[in-house]
Coordinates of C-alpha atoms and ligand atoms in Angstrom, one line a residue:
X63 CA -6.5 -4.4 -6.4
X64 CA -5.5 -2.0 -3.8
X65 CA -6.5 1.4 -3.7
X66 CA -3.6 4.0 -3.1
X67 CA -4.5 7.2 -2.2
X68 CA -3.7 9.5 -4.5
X69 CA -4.5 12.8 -2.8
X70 CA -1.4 15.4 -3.3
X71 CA -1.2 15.7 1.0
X72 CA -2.9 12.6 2.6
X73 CA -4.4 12.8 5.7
X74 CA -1.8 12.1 8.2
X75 CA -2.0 8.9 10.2
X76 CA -1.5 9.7 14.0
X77 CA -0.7 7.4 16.6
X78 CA -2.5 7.9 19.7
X79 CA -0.3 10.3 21.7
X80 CA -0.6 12.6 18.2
X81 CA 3.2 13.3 18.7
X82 CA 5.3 13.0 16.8
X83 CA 3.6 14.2 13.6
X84 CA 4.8 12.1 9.9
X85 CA 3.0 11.9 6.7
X86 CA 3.3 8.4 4.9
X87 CA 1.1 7.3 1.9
X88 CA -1.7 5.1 3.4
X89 CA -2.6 2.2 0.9
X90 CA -5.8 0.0 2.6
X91 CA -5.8 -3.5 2.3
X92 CA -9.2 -5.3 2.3
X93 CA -8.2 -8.5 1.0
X94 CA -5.2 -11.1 2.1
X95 CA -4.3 -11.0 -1.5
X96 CA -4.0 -7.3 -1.8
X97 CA -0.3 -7.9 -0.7
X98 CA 2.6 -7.7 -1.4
X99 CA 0.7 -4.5 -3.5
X100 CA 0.5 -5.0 -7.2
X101 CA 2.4 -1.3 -7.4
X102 CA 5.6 -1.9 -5.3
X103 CA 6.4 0.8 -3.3
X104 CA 9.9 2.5 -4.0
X105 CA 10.7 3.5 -0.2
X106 CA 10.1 1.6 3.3
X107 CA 7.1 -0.2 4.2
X108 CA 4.7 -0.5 7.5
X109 CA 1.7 -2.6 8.2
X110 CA -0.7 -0.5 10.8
X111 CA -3.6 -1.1 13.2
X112 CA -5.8 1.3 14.7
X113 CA -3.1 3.4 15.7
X114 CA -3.1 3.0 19.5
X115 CA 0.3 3.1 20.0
X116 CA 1.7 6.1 21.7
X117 CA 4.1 7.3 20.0
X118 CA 6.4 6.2 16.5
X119 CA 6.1 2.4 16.4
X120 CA 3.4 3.0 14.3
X121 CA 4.2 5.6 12.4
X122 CA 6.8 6.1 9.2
X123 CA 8.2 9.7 7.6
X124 CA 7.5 9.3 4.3
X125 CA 7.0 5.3 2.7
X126 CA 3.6 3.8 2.9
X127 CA 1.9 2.6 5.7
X128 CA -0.3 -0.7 4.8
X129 CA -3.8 -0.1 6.5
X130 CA -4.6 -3.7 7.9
X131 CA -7.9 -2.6 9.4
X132 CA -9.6 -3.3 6.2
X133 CA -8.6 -7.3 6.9
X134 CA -11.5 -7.7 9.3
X135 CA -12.9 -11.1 8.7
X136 CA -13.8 -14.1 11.6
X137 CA -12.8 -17.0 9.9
X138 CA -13.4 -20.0 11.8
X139 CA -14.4 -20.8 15.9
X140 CA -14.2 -24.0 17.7
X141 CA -17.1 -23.4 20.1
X142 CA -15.7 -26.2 21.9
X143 CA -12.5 -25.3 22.4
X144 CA -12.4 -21.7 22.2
X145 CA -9.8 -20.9 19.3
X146 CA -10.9 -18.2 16.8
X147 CA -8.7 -17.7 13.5
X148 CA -9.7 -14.2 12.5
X149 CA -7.8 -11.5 10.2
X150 CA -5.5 -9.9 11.3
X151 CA -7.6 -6.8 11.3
X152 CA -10.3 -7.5 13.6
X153 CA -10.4 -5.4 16.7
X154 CA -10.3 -7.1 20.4
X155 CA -13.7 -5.0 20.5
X156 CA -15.0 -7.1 17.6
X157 CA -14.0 -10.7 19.3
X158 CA -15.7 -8.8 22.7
X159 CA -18.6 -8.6 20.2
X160 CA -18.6 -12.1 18.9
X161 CA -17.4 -13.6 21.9
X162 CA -19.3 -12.7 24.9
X163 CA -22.4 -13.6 24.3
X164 CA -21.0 -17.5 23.2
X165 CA -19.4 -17.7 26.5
X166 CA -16.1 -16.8 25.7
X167 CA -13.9 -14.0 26.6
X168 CA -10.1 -12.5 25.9
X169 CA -7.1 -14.3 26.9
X170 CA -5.3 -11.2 27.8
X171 CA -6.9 -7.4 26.9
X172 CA -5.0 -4.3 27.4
X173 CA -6.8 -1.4 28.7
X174 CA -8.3 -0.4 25.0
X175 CA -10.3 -2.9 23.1
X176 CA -9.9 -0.5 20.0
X177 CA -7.0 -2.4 19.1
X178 CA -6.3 -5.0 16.1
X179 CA -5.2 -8.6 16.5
X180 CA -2.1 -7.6 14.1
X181 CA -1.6 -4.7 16.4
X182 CA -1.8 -6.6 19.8
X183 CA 0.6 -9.2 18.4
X184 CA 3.4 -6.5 17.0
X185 CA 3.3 -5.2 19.8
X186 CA 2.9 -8.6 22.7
X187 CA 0.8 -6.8 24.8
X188 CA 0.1 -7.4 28.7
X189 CA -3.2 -6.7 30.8
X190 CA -4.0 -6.7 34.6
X191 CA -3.6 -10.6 34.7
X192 CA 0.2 -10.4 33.0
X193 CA 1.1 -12.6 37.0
X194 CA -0.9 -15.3 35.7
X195 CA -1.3 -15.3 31.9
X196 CA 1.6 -13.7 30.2
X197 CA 1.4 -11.4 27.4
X198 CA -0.9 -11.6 24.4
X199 CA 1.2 -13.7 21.9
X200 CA 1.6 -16.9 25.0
X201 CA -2.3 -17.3 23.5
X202 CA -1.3 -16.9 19.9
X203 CA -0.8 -20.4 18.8
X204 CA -0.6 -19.6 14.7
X205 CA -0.6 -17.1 12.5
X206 CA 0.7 -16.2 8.9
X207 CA 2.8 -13.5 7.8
X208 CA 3.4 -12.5 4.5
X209 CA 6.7 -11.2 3.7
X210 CA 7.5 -8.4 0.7
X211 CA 8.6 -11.1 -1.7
X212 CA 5.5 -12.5 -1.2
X213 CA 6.7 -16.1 0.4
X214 CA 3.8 -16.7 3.1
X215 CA 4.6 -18.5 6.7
X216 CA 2.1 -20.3 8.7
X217 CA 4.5 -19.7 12.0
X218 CA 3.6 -21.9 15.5
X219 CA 6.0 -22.5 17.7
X220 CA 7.6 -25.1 16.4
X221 CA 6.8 -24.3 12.9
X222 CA 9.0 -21.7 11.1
X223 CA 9.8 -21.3 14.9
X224 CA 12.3 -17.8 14.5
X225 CA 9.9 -16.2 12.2
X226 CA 7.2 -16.9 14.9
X227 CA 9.3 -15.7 18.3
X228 CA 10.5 -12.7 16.2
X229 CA 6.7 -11.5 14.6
X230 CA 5.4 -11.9 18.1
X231 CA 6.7 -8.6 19.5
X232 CA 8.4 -7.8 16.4
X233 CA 6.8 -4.3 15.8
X234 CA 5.7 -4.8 12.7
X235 CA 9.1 -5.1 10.9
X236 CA 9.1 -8.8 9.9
X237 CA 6.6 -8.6 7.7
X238 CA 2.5 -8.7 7.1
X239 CA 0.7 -10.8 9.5
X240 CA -3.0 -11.7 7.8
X241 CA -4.5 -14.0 10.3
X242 CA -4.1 -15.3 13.4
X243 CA -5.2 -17.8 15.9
X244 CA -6.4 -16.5 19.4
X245 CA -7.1 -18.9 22.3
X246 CA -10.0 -17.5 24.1
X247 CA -10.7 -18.1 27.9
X248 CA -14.5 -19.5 29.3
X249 CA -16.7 -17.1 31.0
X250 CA -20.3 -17.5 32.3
X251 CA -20.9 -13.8 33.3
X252 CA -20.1 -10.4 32.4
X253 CA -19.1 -9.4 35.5
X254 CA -16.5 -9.2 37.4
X255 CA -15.8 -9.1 41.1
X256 CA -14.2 -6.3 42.3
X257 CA -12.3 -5.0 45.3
X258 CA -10.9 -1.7 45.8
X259 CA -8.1 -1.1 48.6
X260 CA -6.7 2.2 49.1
X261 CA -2.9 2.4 49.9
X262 CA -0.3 4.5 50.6
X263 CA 3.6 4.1 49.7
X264 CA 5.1 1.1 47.3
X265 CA 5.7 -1.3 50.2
X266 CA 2.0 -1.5 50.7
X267 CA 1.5 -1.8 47.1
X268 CA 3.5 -4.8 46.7
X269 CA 2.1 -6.3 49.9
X270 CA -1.2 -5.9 48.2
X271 CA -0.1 -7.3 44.5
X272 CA 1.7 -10.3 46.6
X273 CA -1.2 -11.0 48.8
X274 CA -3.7 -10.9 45.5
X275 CA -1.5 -13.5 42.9
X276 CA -3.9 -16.0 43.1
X277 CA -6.2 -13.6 41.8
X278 CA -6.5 -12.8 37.9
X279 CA -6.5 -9.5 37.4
X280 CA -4.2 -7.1 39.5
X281 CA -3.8 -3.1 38.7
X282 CA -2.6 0.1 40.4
X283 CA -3.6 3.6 40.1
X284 CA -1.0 5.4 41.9
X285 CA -1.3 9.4 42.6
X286 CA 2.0 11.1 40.9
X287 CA 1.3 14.2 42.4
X288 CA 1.0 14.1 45.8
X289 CA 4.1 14.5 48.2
X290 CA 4.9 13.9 51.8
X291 CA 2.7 11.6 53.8
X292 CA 0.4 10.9 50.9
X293 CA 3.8 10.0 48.5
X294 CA 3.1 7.2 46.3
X295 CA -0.7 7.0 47.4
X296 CA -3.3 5.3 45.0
X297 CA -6.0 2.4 44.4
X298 CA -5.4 -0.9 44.5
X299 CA -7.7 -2.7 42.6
X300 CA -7.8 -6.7 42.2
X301 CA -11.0 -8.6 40.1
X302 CA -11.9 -12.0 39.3
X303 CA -14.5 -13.5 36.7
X304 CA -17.8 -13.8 38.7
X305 CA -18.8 -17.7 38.6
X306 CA -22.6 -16.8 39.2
X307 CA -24.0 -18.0 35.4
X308 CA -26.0 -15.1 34.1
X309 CA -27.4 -14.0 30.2
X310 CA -24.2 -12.9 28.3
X311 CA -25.6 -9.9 26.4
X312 CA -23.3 -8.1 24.1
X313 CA -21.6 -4.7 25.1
X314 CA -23.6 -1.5 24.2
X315 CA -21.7 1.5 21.9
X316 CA -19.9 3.8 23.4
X317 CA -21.8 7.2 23.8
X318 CA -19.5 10.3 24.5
X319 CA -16.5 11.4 22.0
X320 CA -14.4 14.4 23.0
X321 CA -15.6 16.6 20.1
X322 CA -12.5 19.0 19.6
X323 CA -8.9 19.5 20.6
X324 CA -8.8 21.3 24.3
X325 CA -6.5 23.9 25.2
X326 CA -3.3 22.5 26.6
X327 CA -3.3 24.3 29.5
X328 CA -6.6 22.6 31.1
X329 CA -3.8 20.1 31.8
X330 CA -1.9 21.6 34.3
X331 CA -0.4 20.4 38.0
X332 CA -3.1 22.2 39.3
X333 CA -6.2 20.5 37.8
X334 CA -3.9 17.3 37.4
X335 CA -3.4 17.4 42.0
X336 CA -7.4 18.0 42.4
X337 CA -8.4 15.6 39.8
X338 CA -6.3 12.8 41.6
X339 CA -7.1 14.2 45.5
X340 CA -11.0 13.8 44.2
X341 CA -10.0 10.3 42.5
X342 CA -7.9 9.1 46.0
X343 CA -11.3 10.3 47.6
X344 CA -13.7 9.0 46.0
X345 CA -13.8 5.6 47.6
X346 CA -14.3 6.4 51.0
X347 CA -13.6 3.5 52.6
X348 CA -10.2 1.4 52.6
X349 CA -11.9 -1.7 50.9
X350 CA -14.8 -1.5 48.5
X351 CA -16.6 -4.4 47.3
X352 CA -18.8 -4.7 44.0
X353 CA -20.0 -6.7 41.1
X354 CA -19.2 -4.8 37.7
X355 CA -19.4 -5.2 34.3
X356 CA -16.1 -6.2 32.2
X357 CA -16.3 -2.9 30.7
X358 CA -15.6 -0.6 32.9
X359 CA -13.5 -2.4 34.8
X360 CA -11.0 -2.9 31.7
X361 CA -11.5 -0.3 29.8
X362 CA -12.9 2.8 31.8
X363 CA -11.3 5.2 28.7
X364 CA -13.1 3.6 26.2
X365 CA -16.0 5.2 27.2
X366 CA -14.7 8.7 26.0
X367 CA -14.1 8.2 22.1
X368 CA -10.8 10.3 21.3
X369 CA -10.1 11.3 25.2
X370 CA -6.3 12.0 23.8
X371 CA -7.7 15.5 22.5
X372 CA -7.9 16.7 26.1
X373 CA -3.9 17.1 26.0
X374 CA -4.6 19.7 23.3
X375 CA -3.0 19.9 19.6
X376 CA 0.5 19.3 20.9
X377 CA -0.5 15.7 21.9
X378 CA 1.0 13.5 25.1
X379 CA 3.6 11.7 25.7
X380 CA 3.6 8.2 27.4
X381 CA 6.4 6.6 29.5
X382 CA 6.1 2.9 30.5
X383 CA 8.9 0.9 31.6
X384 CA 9.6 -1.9 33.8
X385 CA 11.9 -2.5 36.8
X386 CA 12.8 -5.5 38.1
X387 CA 13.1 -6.3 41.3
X388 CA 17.0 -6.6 41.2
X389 CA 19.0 -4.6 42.4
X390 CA 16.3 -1.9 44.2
X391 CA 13.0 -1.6 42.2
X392 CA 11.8 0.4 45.9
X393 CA 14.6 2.9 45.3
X394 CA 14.0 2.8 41.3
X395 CA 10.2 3.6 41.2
X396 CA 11.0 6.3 44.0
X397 CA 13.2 8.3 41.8
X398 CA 10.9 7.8 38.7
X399 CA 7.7 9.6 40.6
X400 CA 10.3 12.5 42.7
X401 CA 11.6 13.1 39.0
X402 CA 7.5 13.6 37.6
X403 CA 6.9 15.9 40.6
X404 CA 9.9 17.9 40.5
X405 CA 9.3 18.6 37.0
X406 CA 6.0 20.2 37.4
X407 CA 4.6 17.6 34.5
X408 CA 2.1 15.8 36.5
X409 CA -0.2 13.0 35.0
X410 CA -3.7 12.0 36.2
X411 CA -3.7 8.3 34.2
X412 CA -0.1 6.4 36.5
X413 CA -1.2 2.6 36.8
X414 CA 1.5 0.6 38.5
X415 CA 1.6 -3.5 38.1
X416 CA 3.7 -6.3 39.0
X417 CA 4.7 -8.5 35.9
X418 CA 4.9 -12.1 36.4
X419 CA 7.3 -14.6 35.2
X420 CA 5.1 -16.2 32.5
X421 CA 7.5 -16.2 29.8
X422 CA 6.2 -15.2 26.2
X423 CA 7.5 -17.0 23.3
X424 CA 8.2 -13.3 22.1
X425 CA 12.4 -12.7 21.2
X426 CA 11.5 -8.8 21.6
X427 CA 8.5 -8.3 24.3
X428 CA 8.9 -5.6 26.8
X429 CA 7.2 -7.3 30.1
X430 CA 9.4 -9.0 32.4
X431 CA 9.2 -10.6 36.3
X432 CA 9.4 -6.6 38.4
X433 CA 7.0 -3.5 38.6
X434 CA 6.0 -1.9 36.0
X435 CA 4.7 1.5 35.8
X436 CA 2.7 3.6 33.2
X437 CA 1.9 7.3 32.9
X438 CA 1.2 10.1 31.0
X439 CA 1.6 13.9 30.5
X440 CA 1.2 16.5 28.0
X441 CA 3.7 17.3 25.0
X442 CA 5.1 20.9 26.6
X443 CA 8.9 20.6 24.7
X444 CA 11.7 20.7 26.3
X445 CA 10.7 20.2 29.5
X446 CA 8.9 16.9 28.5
X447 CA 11.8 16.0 26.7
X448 CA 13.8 16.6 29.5
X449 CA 12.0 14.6 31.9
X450 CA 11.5 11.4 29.7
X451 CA 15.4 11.4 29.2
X452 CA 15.8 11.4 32.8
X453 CA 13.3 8.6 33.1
X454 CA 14.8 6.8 30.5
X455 CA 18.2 7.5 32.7
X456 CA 16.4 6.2 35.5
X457 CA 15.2 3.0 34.1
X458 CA 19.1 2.2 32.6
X459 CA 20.4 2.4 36.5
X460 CA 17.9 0.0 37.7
X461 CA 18.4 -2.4 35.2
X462 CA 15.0 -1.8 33.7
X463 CA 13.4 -1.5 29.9
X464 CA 10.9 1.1 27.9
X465 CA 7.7 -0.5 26.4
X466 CA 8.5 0.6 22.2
X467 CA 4.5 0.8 21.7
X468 CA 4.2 3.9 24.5
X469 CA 7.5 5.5 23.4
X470 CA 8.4 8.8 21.4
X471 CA 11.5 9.5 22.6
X472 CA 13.5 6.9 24.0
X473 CA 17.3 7.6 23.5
X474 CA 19.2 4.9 21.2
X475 CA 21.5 3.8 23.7
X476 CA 18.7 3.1 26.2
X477 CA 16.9 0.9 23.4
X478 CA 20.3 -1.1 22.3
X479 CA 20.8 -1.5 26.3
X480 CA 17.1 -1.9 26.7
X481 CA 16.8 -4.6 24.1
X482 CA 20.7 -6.4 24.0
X483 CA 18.9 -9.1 21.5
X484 CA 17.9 -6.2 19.2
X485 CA 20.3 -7.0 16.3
X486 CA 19.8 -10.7 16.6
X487 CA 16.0 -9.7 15.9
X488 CA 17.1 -7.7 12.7
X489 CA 17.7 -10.8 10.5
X490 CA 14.3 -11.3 10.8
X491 CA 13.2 -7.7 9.3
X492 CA 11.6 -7.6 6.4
X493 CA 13.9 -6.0 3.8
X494 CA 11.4 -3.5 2.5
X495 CA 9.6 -2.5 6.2
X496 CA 10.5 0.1 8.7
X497 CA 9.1 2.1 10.9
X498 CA 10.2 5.7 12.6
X499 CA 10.6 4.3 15.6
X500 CA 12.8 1.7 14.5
X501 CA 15.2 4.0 12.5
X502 CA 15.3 6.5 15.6
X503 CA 16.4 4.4 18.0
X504 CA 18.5 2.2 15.6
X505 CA 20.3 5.5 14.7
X506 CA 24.2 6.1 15.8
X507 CA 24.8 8.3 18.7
Ligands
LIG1429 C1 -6.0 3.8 26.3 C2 -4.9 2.8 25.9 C3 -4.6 1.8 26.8 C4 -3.6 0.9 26.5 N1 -3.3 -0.1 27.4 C5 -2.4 -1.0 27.1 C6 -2.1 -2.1 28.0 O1 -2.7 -2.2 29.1 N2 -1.1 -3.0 27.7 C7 -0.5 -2.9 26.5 O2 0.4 -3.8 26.3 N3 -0.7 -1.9 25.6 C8 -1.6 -1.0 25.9 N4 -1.9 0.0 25.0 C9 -1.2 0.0 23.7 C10 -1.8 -0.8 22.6 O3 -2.4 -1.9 23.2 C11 -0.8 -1.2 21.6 O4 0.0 -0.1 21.2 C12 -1.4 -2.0 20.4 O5 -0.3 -2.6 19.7 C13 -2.1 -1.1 19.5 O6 -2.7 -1.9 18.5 P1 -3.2 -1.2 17.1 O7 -4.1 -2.1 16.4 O8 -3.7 0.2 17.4 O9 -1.8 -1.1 16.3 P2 -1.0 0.1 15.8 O10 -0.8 1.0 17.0 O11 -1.6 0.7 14.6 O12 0.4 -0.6 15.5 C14 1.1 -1.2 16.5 C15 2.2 -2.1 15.9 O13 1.6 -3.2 15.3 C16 2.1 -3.4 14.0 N5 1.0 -4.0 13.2 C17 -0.3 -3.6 13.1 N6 -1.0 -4.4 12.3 C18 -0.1 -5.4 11.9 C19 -0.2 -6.5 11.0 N7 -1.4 -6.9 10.4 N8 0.9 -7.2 10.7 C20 2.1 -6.9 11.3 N9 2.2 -5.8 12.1 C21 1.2 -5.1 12.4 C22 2.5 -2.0 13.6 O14 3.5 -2.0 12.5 C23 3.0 -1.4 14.8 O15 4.4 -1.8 15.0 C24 -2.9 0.9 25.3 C25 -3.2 2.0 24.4 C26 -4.2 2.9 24.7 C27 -4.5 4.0 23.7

């Protein structure tokens, strides 16, 4: 049986960027069977992860959220093959766990690995190597979901086929997913090597990400702070699995966890400029070289448990989207960083990538063949409400899209534009799920 909470004000369920703030009822589920719930819930449904999306994809006001991280089983690996069926629960950090040390690493990993397998399929995420490998769901050959009625599909791609484009991507709406298979990729080290290259202005950038496509992994840091002669400045850096056999230990824990919420004005333009000049500066030389461990090259935040509480109480909000390179993705990304610096909002975490044209089998994923950029900055009202309508503004006249799992704020017409397919996908909804962001930017107006 499930347990719901019964507490008179639950504790609220916060996405990562801690903005905006709704209270659901939170009923964990530990066991496949424990839905649909034996007490049906009277008002809209959500299934939820480890909350590391940004903003309302992941949230409801009011409803019941269904806690999936309680589904955290392994339930069968092909040590010859690679696949792994696990619930839909497990966290990337827990298949890291299991994985490594057999020889076998992620398909695709996003730049947490505190996310669930549910989570990373709602949502189709993309990593450094999006140019080669697509987004998560391309290695997502099965999976069931488990609709409110209780009628269960095993979905593959050719297999209850619309069920399976629309749950990969699908943000949660279509239903439960309980398990899922995961086609993992051979590795015979931990480490991975590393270059560095320091670069200055988006033509260099994509001269870099062109000249590095036969490589896996490709990412950005780009400075949004800096103007003039250092405009659009930032690290390119570009990784492969090292082929030199070594012992595969398993990761260690993380040690550090930012204890309390810090005053929001720490993050200012101020600290934001010197923490990026000392960033730019830090590799002294144009190229670096080095062999590194998986983990911090793919998850350098991770090492800081609840880093989000340096933005303060008020929380953050992220902006991702993707340009393509029709009709002037130059002129596009241009405007996007002039319109952070003008506004005095800076943000020290901008990563900048070229997607690929792997396509994902996914009706509603966000990547697509262009640049995509990433940033974030603190929650100060109006004035980030301001700026992420202008981005959002931006991103329309280029012929661009929003990622839904970074968003707050994105403005309906954006997502209808965004998304053209978006009603199509609505069949698919599960009658009794929602989720705030759905209703927000499914509203009129
Ligand atoms: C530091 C950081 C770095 C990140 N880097 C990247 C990146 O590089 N690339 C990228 O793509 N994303 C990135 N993300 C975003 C993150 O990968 C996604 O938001 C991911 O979906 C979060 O998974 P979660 O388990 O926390 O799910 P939640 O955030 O809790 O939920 C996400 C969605 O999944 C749905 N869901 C969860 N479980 C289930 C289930 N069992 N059945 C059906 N639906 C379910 C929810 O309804 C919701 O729509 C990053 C986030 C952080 C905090």
């Amino acid at each position: 049986m499930p347990v719901k909470t019964t507490s008179p004000a639950p504790p609220a369920f916060e996405s990562w960027g801690r903005y905006p703030k709704h209270r659901a009822d939170i009923v964990p589920l530990y066991w496949t069977s424990d839905f649909p719930l034996h007490a049906p819930s009277s008002s809209a449904m959500l299934p939820v992860g480890m909350g590391r999306s940004y903003g309302d994809s992941c949230l409801l006001d009011g409803g019941t959220l269904l806690d999936a991280r309680g589904l955290d089983r392994f339930i069968a690996f092909d040590s010859a093959t690679g696949l792994l069926r696990a619930e839909a629960g497990v966290t990337l950090a827990e298949i890291l766990d299991f994985a490594v040390p057999r020889g076998w690493f992620l398909p695709v990993t996003p730049g947490t690995k505190f996310v669930t397998v549910g989570g990373a399929i709602a949502n189709d995420i993309h990593g450094k190597n999006h140019h080669v490998a697509g987004t998560f769901g391309c290695h997502v050959p099965r999976f069931e979901l488990v609709r409110s009625n209780g009628q269960k599909y095993e979905c593959t791609a050719t297999q209850n086929q619309s069920l399976y484009e629309a749950t990969i991507g699908g943000l949660g709406l279509t239903g439960l997913i309980t398990w899922a298979e995961v086609q993992l990729r051979p590795i015979v080290s931990r480490k991975i090597k590393y270059e560095g290259i320091k670069f200055v202005g988006i033509d260099e950038f994509v001269a870099l990400s062109r000249a590095a496509q036969h490589l896996e992994y490709t990412v950005a840091w780009i400075d949004c702070v800096s103007t003039g002669k250092n405009f659009a400045r930032g690290i390119f850096m570009q990784g492969d699995h090292s082929e030199q056999p070594e012992d595969l230990k398993p990761s260690g824990k993380p040690k550090l966890t930012l204890p309390v919420d810090l005053p929001a004005f720490l993050m200012n333009k101020a600290s934001i400029g010197a923490f990026n000049a000392l960033y730019y500066a830090k590799q002294y030389s144009k190229r670096k070289n080095a062999l590194v461990d998986f983990e911090p090259f793919f998850y350098p935040l991770d090492s800081v448990h609840h880093w989000n509480r340096a933005y303060g109480k008020q929380g953050l909000l992220q902006f991702q989207c993707v340009l393509p390179w029709e009709p002037d993705f130059q002129q596009g990304i241009i405007q996007v960083l002039k319109a952070i610096t003008a506004s005095g909002l800076a943000s020290f975490l901008a990563v900048i990538k070229v997607f690929g044209d792997v396509r994902s089998p996914g009706m509603m994923s966000f990547p697509a063949p262009g640049i995509t950029l990433a940033l974030d900055f603190p929650v100060r009202g109006e004035r980030s409400f301001d700026l992420t309508e202008k981005l959002g503004n931006i991103t329309a006249e280029f012929g661009g899209k929003m990622y839904p799992a970074k968003d707050a704020r994105m403005a309906p017409r954006h997502f209808q534009q965004f998304y053209p397919q978006w009603q199509e996908f609505a069949r698919y909804i599960d009658p009794a799920f929602s989720s705030a962001f759905w209703q927000r930017v499914t509203a009129l107006g």
